[in-house]
XYZ file of C-alpha atoms in Angstrom:
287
model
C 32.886 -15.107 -17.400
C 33.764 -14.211 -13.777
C 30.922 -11.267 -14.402
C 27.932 -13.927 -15.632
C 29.105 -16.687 -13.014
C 28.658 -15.061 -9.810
C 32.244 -14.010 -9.779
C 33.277 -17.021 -10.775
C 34.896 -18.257 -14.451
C 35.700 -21.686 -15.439
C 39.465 -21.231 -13.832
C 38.256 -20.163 -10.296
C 34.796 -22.450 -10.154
C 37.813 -25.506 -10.638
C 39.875 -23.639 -7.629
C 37.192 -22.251 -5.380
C 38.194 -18.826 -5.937
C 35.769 -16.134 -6.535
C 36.031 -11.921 -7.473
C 34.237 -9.881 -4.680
C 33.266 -6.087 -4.634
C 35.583 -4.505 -1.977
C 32.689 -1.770 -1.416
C 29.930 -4.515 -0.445
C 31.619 -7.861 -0.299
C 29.112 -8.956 -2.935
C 30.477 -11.024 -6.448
C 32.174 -8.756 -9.168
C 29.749 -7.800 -12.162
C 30.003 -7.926 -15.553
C 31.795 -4.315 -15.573
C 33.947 -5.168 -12.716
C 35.374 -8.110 -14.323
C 35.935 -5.668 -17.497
C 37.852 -3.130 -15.918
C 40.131 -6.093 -13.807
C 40.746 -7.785 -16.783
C 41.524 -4.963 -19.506
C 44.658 -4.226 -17.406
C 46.409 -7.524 -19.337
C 48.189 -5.387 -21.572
C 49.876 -3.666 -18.814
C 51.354 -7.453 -18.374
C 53.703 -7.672 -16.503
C 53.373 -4.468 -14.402
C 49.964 -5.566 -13.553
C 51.192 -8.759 -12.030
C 53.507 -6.768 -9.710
C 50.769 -5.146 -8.238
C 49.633 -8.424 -6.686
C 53.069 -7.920 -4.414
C 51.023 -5.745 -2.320
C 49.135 -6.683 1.050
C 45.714 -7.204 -0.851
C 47.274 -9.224 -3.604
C 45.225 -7.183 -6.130
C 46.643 -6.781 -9.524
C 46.351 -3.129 -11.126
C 43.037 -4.506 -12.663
C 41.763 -4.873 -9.096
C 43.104 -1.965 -7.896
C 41.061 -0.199 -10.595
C 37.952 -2.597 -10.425
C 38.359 -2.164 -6.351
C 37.741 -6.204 -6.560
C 40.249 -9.386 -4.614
C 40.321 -12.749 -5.439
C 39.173 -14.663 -2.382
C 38.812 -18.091 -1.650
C 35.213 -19.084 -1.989
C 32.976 -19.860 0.597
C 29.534 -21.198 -0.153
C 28.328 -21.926 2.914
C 28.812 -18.195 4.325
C 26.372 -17.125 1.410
C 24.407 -19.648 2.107
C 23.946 -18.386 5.503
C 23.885 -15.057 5.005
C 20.479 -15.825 2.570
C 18.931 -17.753 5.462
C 19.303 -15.252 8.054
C 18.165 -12.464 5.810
C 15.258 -14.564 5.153
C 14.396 -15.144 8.361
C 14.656 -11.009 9.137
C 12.115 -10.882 6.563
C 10.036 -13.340 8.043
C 10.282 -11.704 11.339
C 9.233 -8.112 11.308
C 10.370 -8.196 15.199
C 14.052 -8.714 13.911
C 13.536 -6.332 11.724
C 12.370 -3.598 13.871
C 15.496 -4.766 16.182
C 18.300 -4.098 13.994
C 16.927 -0.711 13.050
C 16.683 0.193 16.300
C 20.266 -1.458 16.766
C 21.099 0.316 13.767
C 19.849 3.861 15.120
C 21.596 3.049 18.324
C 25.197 2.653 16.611
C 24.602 5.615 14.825
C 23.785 7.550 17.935
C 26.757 6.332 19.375
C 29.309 6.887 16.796
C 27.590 10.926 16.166
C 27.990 11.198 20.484
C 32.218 10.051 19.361
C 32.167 12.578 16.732
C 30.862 15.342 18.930
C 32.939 14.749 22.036
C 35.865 14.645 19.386
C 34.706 18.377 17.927
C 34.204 19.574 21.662
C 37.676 18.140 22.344
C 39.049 20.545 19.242
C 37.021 23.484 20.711
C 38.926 22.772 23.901
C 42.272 23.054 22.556
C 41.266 25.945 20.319
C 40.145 27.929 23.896
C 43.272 26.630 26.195
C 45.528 28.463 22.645
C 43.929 31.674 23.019
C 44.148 31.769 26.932
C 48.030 30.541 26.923
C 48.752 33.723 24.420
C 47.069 35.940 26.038
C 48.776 34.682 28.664
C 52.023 35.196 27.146
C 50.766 38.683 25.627
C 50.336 39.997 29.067
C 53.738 38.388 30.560
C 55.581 40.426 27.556
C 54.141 43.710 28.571
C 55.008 43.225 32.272
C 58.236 42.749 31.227
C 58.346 45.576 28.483
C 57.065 47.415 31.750
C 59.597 46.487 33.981
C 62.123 47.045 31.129
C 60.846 50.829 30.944
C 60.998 51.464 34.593
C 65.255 50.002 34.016
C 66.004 51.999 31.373
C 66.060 49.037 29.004
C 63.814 50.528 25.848
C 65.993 48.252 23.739
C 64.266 45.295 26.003
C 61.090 46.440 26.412
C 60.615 47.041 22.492
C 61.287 43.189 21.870
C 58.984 42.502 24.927
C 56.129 44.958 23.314
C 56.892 43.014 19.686
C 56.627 39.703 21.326
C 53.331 40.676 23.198
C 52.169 42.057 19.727
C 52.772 38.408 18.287
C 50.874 36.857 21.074
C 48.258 38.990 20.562
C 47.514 38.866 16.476
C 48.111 35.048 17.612
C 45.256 34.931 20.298
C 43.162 37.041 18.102
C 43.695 33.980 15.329
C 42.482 31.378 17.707
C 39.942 33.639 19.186
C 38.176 33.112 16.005
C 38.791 29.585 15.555
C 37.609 29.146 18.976
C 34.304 31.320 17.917
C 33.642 29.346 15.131
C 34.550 26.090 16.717
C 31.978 26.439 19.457
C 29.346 27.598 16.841
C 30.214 24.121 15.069
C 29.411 22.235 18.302
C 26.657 24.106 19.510
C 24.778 22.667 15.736
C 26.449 19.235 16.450
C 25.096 19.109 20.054
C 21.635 20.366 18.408
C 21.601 17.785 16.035
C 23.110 14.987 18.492
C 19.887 15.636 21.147
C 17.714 15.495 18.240
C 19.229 12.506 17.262
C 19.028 10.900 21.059
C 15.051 11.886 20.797
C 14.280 10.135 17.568
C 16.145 7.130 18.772
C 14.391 7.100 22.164
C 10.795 7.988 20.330
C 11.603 4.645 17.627
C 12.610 2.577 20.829
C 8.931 3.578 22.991
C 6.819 3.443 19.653
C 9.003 -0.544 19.194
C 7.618 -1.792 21.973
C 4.307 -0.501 21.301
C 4.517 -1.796 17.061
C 5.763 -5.502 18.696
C 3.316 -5.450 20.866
C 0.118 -4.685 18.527
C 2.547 -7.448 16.074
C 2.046 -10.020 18.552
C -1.653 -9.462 19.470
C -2.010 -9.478 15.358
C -0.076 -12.547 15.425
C -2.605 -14.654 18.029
C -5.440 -13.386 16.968
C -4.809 -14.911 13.501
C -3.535 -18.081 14.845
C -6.433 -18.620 17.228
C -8.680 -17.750 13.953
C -6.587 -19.933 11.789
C -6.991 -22.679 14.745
C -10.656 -22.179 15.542
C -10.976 -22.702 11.579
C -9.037 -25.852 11.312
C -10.898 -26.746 14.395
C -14.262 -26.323 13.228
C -13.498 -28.152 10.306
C -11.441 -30.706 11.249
C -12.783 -34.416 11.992
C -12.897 -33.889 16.140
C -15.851 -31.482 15.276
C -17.250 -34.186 12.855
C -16.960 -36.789 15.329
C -18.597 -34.708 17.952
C -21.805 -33.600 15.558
C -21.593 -37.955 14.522
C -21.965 -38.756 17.896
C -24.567 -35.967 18.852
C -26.826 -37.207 16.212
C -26.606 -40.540 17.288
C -27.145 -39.859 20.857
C -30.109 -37.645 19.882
C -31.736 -40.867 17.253
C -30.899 -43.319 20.331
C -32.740 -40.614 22.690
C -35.882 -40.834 20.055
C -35.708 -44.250 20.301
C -35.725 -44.625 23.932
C -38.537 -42.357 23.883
C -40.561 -44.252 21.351
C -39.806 -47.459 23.208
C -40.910 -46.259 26.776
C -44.125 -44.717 25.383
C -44.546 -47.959 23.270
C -43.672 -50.219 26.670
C -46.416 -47.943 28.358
C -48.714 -48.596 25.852
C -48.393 -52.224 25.971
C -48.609 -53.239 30.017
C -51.531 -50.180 29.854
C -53.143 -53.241 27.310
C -52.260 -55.804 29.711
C -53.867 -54.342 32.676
C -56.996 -53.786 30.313
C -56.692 -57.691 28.957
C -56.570 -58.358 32.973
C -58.750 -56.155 34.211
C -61.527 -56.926 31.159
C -60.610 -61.235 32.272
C -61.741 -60.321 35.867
C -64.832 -58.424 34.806
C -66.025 -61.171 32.159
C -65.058 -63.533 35.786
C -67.195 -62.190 37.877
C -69.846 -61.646 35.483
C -70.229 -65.305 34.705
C -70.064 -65.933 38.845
C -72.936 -63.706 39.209
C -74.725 -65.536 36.318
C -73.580 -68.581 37.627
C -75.277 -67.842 41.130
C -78.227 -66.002 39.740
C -78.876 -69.460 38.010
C -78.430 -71.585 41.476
C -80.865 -69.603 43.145
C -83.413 -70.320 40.678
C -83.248 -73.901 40.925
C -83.191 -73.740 44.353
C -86.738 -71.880 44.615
């Protein structure tokens, strides 16, 4: 059950316990749980085991799985933030380059650490041949006494040194070979991590002028056909029919007072028509 319930059976759902993976932290699967719980015929040796600093039994010794208390909201958590990497190409491009950067860092330990051993290996073979060359000064200075007996422990000591510095000669050799690949491999290294950090910033930025040029599409879109755009085209229309209108009613207004003036003008004519009838008429009856 602890395999099919995300590391947790009946037993440890009702105590808040849970079976992780040791390797990745992640609930025990269905093998797992097999292999931790098999180990119940070993009873009670595989209690015992639990005595130990992990508290495994033998079965999670074998399984490489602990009991730990179970914490929800840490999974929980760990889901939203990887969601939100996902989301977020940025963040992803940032821990890879974070990623790249710890790498770099841990390969420069590694290689000071193997230049460190090639150090030691050289300051071996110079101290014996050091001591190589002190042994036959004194084998020499034994000669010159009359002490062969001296001198032939001196010239046996000198040989030691010797077949000694020869030893780390070659360990030296090959030691320096060794870091001469790791410093080869370490630069190339340093040069892919500073190419991934120049060509970041030039992916985030091409991201990010990606990014607003679909929002301002996206907004321009919702813009264009959203109601501000329909109020605007409402309101155009109607300024453009009350625009006719105004038209139609100044060219009908002209119309009319050009009839008025007519009406007038025709009243005055008939006017002084009849006057000149009318005085036409007087001078007759005067002659």
């Amino acid at each position: 059950m602890d395999g099919f319930k995300n590391g947790q059976g009946f037993g440890k759902r009702v105590l808040s316990l849970q079976v992780i993976r040791l390797r990745d932290g992640k609930p025990c699967s269905f093998k797992d749980s097999f292999v931790r719980r098999i180990t119940v015929f070993f009873q009670p040796f595989d209690l015992l085991f639990a005595l130990g600093g992990r508290k495994q039994r033998m079965g999670d010794k074998f399984a490489e799985t602990v009991v730990v208390k179970y914490e929800p909201y840490l999974e929980e958590m760990a889901a939203k933030a990887e969601a939100e990497t996902e989301k977020d190409p940025e963040k992803v491009l940032e821990n890879a380059i974070f990623e790249m950067t710890n790498r770099l860092s841990e390969a420069r330990q590694k290689v000071d650490a193997s230049i460190g051993i090639e150090k030691q290996f050289q300051n071996a073979y110079e101290g014996a041949v050091v001591q190589a060359e002190r042994c036959e000064e004194r084998a020499t200075i034994a000669i010159q006494a009359g002490r062969e007996d001296l001198a032939r422990e001196d010239i046996a000591q000198r040989n030691e040194y010797r077949q000694l510095a020869n030893q780390y000669k070659a360990q030296w050799d090959e030691q320096k070979q060794v870091v001469t690949e790791l410093t080869t491999l370490l630069e190339t290294l340093q040069q892919k991590t500073e190419e991934a950090e120049r060509k970041r910033d030039i992916v985030i930025a091409q991201h990010r002028n990606v990014d607003a040029h679909q929002h301002l599409q996206q907004t321009l879109t919702e813009v264009q056909d959203g109601a501000a755009f329909e109020i605007l085209n409402e309101m155009e229309q109607n300024a453009s029919e009350a625009a006719t209108l105004a038209r139609a009613a100044s060219e009908v207004d002209i119309d009319l007072k050009d009839a008025k003036l007519n009406r007038e003008f025709a009243g005055y004519a008939e006017e002084a028509s009849i006057e000149n009838d009318l005085a036409e008429l007087k001078a007759k009856l005067q002659k």
